[in-house]
mmCIF file of C-alpha atoms and ligand atoms in Angstrom:
data_model
loop_
_atom_site.group_PDB
_atom_site.id
_atom_site.type_symbol
_atom_site.label_atom_id
_atom_site.label_comp_id
_atom_site.label_asym_id
_atom_site.label_seq_id
_atom_site.Cartn_x
_atom_site.Cartn_y
_atom_site.Cartn_z
ATOM 1 C CA UNK P 1 48.071 -27.353 -50.481
ATOM 2 C CA UNK P 2 49.779 -24.500 -49.554
ATOM 3 C CA UNK P 3 52.581 -25.631 -49.157
ATOM 4 C CA UNK P 4 52.217 -27.208 -53.300
ATOM 5 C CA UNK P 5 55.281 -25.021 -55.017
ATOM 6 C CA UNK P 6 53.204 -25.780 -58.715
ATOM 7 C CA UNK P 7 50.018 -24.125 -56.494
ATOM 8 C CA UNK P 8 52.871 -21.091 -55.281
ATOM 9 C CA UNK P 9 53.570 -20.541 -58.863
ATOM 10 C CA UNK P 10 50.261 -20.821 -60.120
ATOM 11 C CA UNK P 11 49.874 -18.316 -57.705
ATOM 12 C CA UNK P 12 52.681 -15.790 -58.537
ATOM 13 C CA UNK P 13 54.069 -16.539 -54.938
ATOM 14 C CA UNK P 14 57.060 -17.759 -56.286
ATOM 15 C CA UNK P 15 58.616 -16.486 -59.615
ATOM 16 C CA UNK P 16 59.077 -18.368 -63.461
ATOM 17 C CA UNK P 17 59.531 -18.086 -66.697
ATOM 18 C CA UNK P 18 55.926 -17.504 -67.381
ATOM 19 C CA UNK P 19 55.151 -18.358 -71.540
ATOM 20 C CA UNK P 20 51.453 -18.853 -71.203
ATOM 21 C CA UNK P 21 48.198 -17.495 -68.590
ATOM 22 C CA UNK P 22 44.393 -17.898 -68.857
ATOM 23 C CA UNK P 23 42.557 -17.721 -66.137
ATOM 24 C CA UNK P 24 42.495 -21.592 -65.327
ATOM 25 C CA UNK P 25 46.119 -22.633 -66.685
ATOM 26 C CA UNK P 26 49.495 -21.907 -66.031
ATOM 27 C CA UNK P 27 52.036 -22.483 -68.597
ATOM 28 C CA UNK P 28 56.480 -22.225 -67.498
ATOM 29 C CA UNK P 29 59.779 -23.106 -68.406
ATOM 30 C CA UNK P 30 60.662 -26.307 -66.085
ATOM 31 C CA UNK P 31 63.790 -24.660 -63.750
ATOM 32 C CA UNK P 32 65.962 -27.775 -65.246
ATOM 33 C CA UNK P 33 64.678 -28.093 -68.812
ATOM 34 C CA UNK P 34 65.541 -31.800 -70.676
ATOM 35 C CA UNK P 35 64.945 -29.350 -73.873
ATOM 36 C CA UNK P 36 65.122 -26.271 -74.907
ATOM 37 C CA UNK P 37 62.422 -24.866 -74.377
ATOM 38 C CA UNK P 38 61.072 -27.577 -71.576
ATOM 39 C CA UNK P 39 58.040 -25.701 -70.624
ATOM 40 C CA UNK P 40 55.895 -27.094 -67.436
ATOM 41 C CA UNK P 41 51.352 -26.559 -68.097
ATOM 42 C CA UNK P 42 49.868 -26.206 -65.234
ATOM 43 C CA UNK P 43 45.859 -25.872 -63.775
ATOM 44 C CA UNK P 44 45.817 -23.317 -61.045
ATOM 45 C CA UNK P 45 43.589 -25.080 -59.341
ATOM 46 C CA UNK P 46 45.401 -28.192 -57.359
ATOM 47 C CA UNK P 47 44.398 -31.604 -57.819
ATOM 48 C CA UNK P 48 47.171 -34.363 -58.225
ATOM 49 C CA UNK P 49 46.538 -36.289 -61.368
ATOM 50 C CA UNK P 50 44.043 -36.734 -64.680
ATOM 51 C CA UNK P 51 41.740 -38.772 -62.672
ATOM 52 C CA UNK P 52 41.487 -35.947 -60.392
ATOM 53 C CA UNK P 53 41.049 -32.707 -62.970
ATOM 54 C CA UNK P 54 37.438 -31.639 -62.761
ATOM 55 C CA UNK P 55 36.206 -32.300 -66.560
ATOM 56 C CA UNK P 56 36.026 -27.855 -66.991
ATOM 57 C CA UNK P 57 39.307 -28.222 -66.354
ATOM 58 C CA UNK P 58 40.342 -30.465 -68.614
ATOM 59 C CA UNK P 59 39.216 -27.507 -72.031
ATOM 60 C CA UNK P 60 41.523 -24.799 -70.859
ATOM 61 C CA UNK P 61 44.390 -27.184 -69.909
ATOM 62 C CA UNK P 62 44.642 -28.959 -73.421
ATOM 63 C CA UNK P 63 43.682 -25.877 -75.836
ATOM 64 C CA UNK P 64 46.722 -24.158 -73.391
ATOM 65 C CA UNK P 65 48.691 -27.781 -74.545
ATOM 66 C CA UNK P 66 48.047 -27.123 -77.960
ATOM 67 C CA UNK P 67 48.986 -23.134 -78.285
ATOM 68 C CA UNK P 68 51.770 -23.725 -76.618
ATOM 69 C CA UNK P 69 53.512 -26.719 -79.013
ATOM 70 C CA UNK P 70 52.688 -23.817 -81.572
ATOM 71 C CA UNK P 71 53.968 -21.241 -79.726
ATOM 72 C CA UNK P 72 57.382 -23.190 -79.614
ATOM 73 C CA UNK P 73 58.126 -25.079 -82.555
ATOM 74 C CA UNK P 74 57.827 -21.669 -84.416
ATOM 75 C CA UNK P 75 59.987 -19.494 -82.055
ATOM 76 C CA UNK P 76 62.228 -22.116 -81.755
ATOM 77 C CA UNK P 77 62.459 -23.893 -85.199
ATOM 78 C CA UNK P 78 62.120 -27.764 -82.987
ATOM 79 C CA UNK P 79 61.017 -30.513 -85.284
ATOM 80 C CA UNK P 80 58.569 -32.201 -83.447
ATOM 81 C CA UNK P 81 56.949 -32.665 -79.769
ATOM 82 C CA UNK P 82 57.208 -34.694 -77.101
ATOM 83 C CA UNK P 83 53.825 -34.504 -74.854
ATOM 84 C CA UNK P 84 54.074 -35.939 -71.738
ATOM 85 C CA UNK P 85 52.316 -36.610 -67.604
ATOM 86 C CA UNK P 86 53.852 -38.471 -65.304
ATOM 87 C CA UNK P 87 51.424 -39.462 -62.845
ATOM 88 C CA UNK P 88 52.411 -41.825 -59.621
ATOM 89 C CA UNK P 89 55.700 -42.482 -58.313
ATOM 90 C CA UNK P 90 55.993 -44.736 -60.219
ATOM 91 C CA UNK P 91 55.800 -42.985 -62.774
ATOM 92 C CA UNK P 92 58.232 -40.862 -61.506
ATOM 93 C CA UNK P 93 55.733 -37.767 -60.961
ATOM 94 C CA UNK P 94 58.079 -35.649 -58.422
ATOM 95 C CA UNK P 95 55.756 -32.897 -58.040
ATOM 96 C CA UNK P 96 52.120 -34.015 -57.295
ATOM 97 C CA UNK P 97 50.179 -30.978 -58.577
ATOM 98 C CA UNK P 98 48.648 -31.869 -62.052
ATOM 99 C CA UNK P 99 51.176 -31.075 -64.939
ATOM 100 C CA UNK P 100 51.339 -31.846 -68.417
ATOM 101 C CA UNK P 101 55.096 -31.476 -69.898
ATOM 102 C CA UNK P 102 56.011 -30.422 -73.404
ATOM 103 C CA UNK P 103 59.340 -30.871 -74.957
ATOM 104 C CA UNK P 104 60.375 -29.209 -78.013
ATOM 105 C CA UNK P 105 62.177 -32.421 -80.162
ATOM 106 C CA UNK P 106 65.048 -31.234 -82.416
ATOM 107 C CA UNK P 107 66.071 -33.821 -85.475
ATOM 108 C CA UNK P 108 69.268 -35.866 -83.969
ATOM 109 C CA UNK P 109 68.813 -34.675 -80.013
ATOM 110 C CA UNK P 110 70.065 -37.878 -79.385
ATOM 111 C CA UNK P 111 66.254 -38.569 -77.495
ATOM 112 C CA UNK P 112 63.335 -41.562 -77.796
ATOM 113 C CA UNK P 113 59.901 -41.740 -78.464
ATOM 114 C CA UNK P 114 57.432 -42.416 -75.022
ATOM 115 C CA UNK P 115 58.335 -46.509 -76.300
ATOM 116 C CA UNK P 116 61.378 -45.714 -73.993
ATOM 117 C CA UNK P 117 60.091 -45.202 -70.971
ATOM 118 C CA UNK P 118 60.006 -49.089 -69.809
ATOM 119 C CA UNK P 119 60.551 -51.809 -70.792
ATOM 120 C CA UNK P 120 57.889 -54.303 -68.953
ATOM 121 C CA UNK P 121 56.144 -56.255 -71.154
ATOM 122 C CA UNK P 122 52.597 -58.593 -69.994
ATOM 123 C CA UNK P 123 53.247 -61.715 -69.949
ATOM 124 C CA UNK P 124 49.434 -62.263 -70.909
ATOM 125 C CA UNK P 125 48.625 -62.205 -74.266
ATOM 126 C CA UNK P 126 46.900 -59.056 -75.653
ATOM 127 C CA UNK P 127 43.500 -60.519 -75.856
ATOM 128 C CA UNK P 128 44.083 -61.521 -72.075
ATOM 129 C CA UNK P 129 44.786 -58.307 -70.761
ATOM 130 C CA UNK P 130 42.220 -56.358 -73.133
ATOM 131 C CA UNK P 131 39.383 -58.739 -71.370
ATOM 132 C CA UNK P 132 40.756 -57.346 -67.762
ATOM 133 C CA UNK P 133 39.779 -54.265 -68.815
ATOM 134 C CA UNK P 134 36.738 -54.260 -70.497
ATOM 135 C CA UNK P 135 35.702 -55.821 -67.327
ATOM 136 C CA UNK P 136 35.599 -52.964 -65.569
ATOM 137 C CA UNK P 137 35.375 -50.576 -68.107
ATOM 138 C CA UNK P 138 31.500 -52.414 -68.388
ATOM 139 C CA UNK P 139 32.089 -52.713 -72.297
ATOM 140 C CA UNK P 140 31.600 -55.631 -74.598
ATOM 141 C CA UNK P 141 34.515 -56.683 -77.635
ATOM 142 C CA UNK P 142 32.505 -54.737 -80.016
HETATM 143 P P1 5GP E 11 57.718 -34.738 -62.479
HETATM 144 O O1 5GP E 11 56.827 -34.438 -61.466
HETATM 145 O O2 5GP E 11 56.860 -34.518 -63.944
HETATM 146 O O3 5GP E 11 58.514 -35.423 -62.315
HETATM 147 O O4 5GP E 11 58.002 -33.394 -62.979
HETATM 148 C C1 5GP E 11 58.138 -32.012 -62.235
HETATM 149 C C2 5GP E 11 58.783 -31.312 -63.148
HETATM 150 O O5 5GP E 11 59.041 -30.020 -61.968
HETATM 151 C C3 5GP E 11 60.264 -31.833 -62.708
HETATM 152 O O6 5GP E 11 61.106 -31.147 -64.127
HETATM 153 C C4 5GP E 11 60.973 -30.258 -62.359
HETATM 154 O O7 5GP E 11 62.365 -29.967 -63.181
HETATM 155 C C5 5GP E 11 60.300 -29.601 -62.760
HETATM 156 N N1 5GP E 11 60.029 -28.046 -61.105
HETATM 157 C C6 5GP E 11 60.066 -28.503 -60.587
HETATM 158 N N2 5GP E 11 60.171 -27.618 -59.295
HETATM 159 C C7 5GP E 11 60.709 -26.390 -60.042
HETATM 160 C C8 5GP E 11 60.211 -24.941 -59.506
HETATM 161 O O8 5GP E 11 60.386 -24.638 -58.224
HETATM 162 N N3 5GP E 11 59.998 -24.107 -60.996
HETATM 163 C C9 5GP E 11 59.629 -24.498 -62.351
HETATM 164 N N4 5GP E 11 60.184 -24.026 -63.821
HETATM 165 N N5 5GP E 11 60.816 -25.837 -62.687
HETATM 166 C C10 5GP E 11 59.978 -26.917 -61.186
HETATM 167 ZN ZN1 ZN E 12 48.961 -27.407 -56.192
#
């Protein structure tokens, strides 16, 4: 995956505004920020989706997200944070290297919540959808 842009940023082969780093993860500012301090957090090792993310990468990645969440709020006096993952083309994933977005939010910034991303409510009841999911998950209704 030598042509992967985020692998290259992870290896410092191309520059980025780094705001956090440890042995396994890198946090850097998005090149097209949707908000002041819009940050991308990656595992340095390539994987495409949360499904592919190895167990051992989970803790460092979310520890970095937690650290940056607090730092961004303090540094930029943000009022909140939208934390998101675009997974798959249908969800708008443009860079096929798993990453978290941290978007600092400010009162009256004109943005919306994650509920504003899609409007595709199911035709089935939520009980029917839940049954479909539990069948694959192999669990019964508690
Ligand atoms: P997604 O894949 O979740 O849609 O978003 C990828 C994000 O990476 C975009 O917000 C885009 O602006 C950012 N991005 C793409 N290429 C680069 C780059 O070379 N440097 C930096 N800092 N950000 C990038
Ligand atoms: Zn990669």
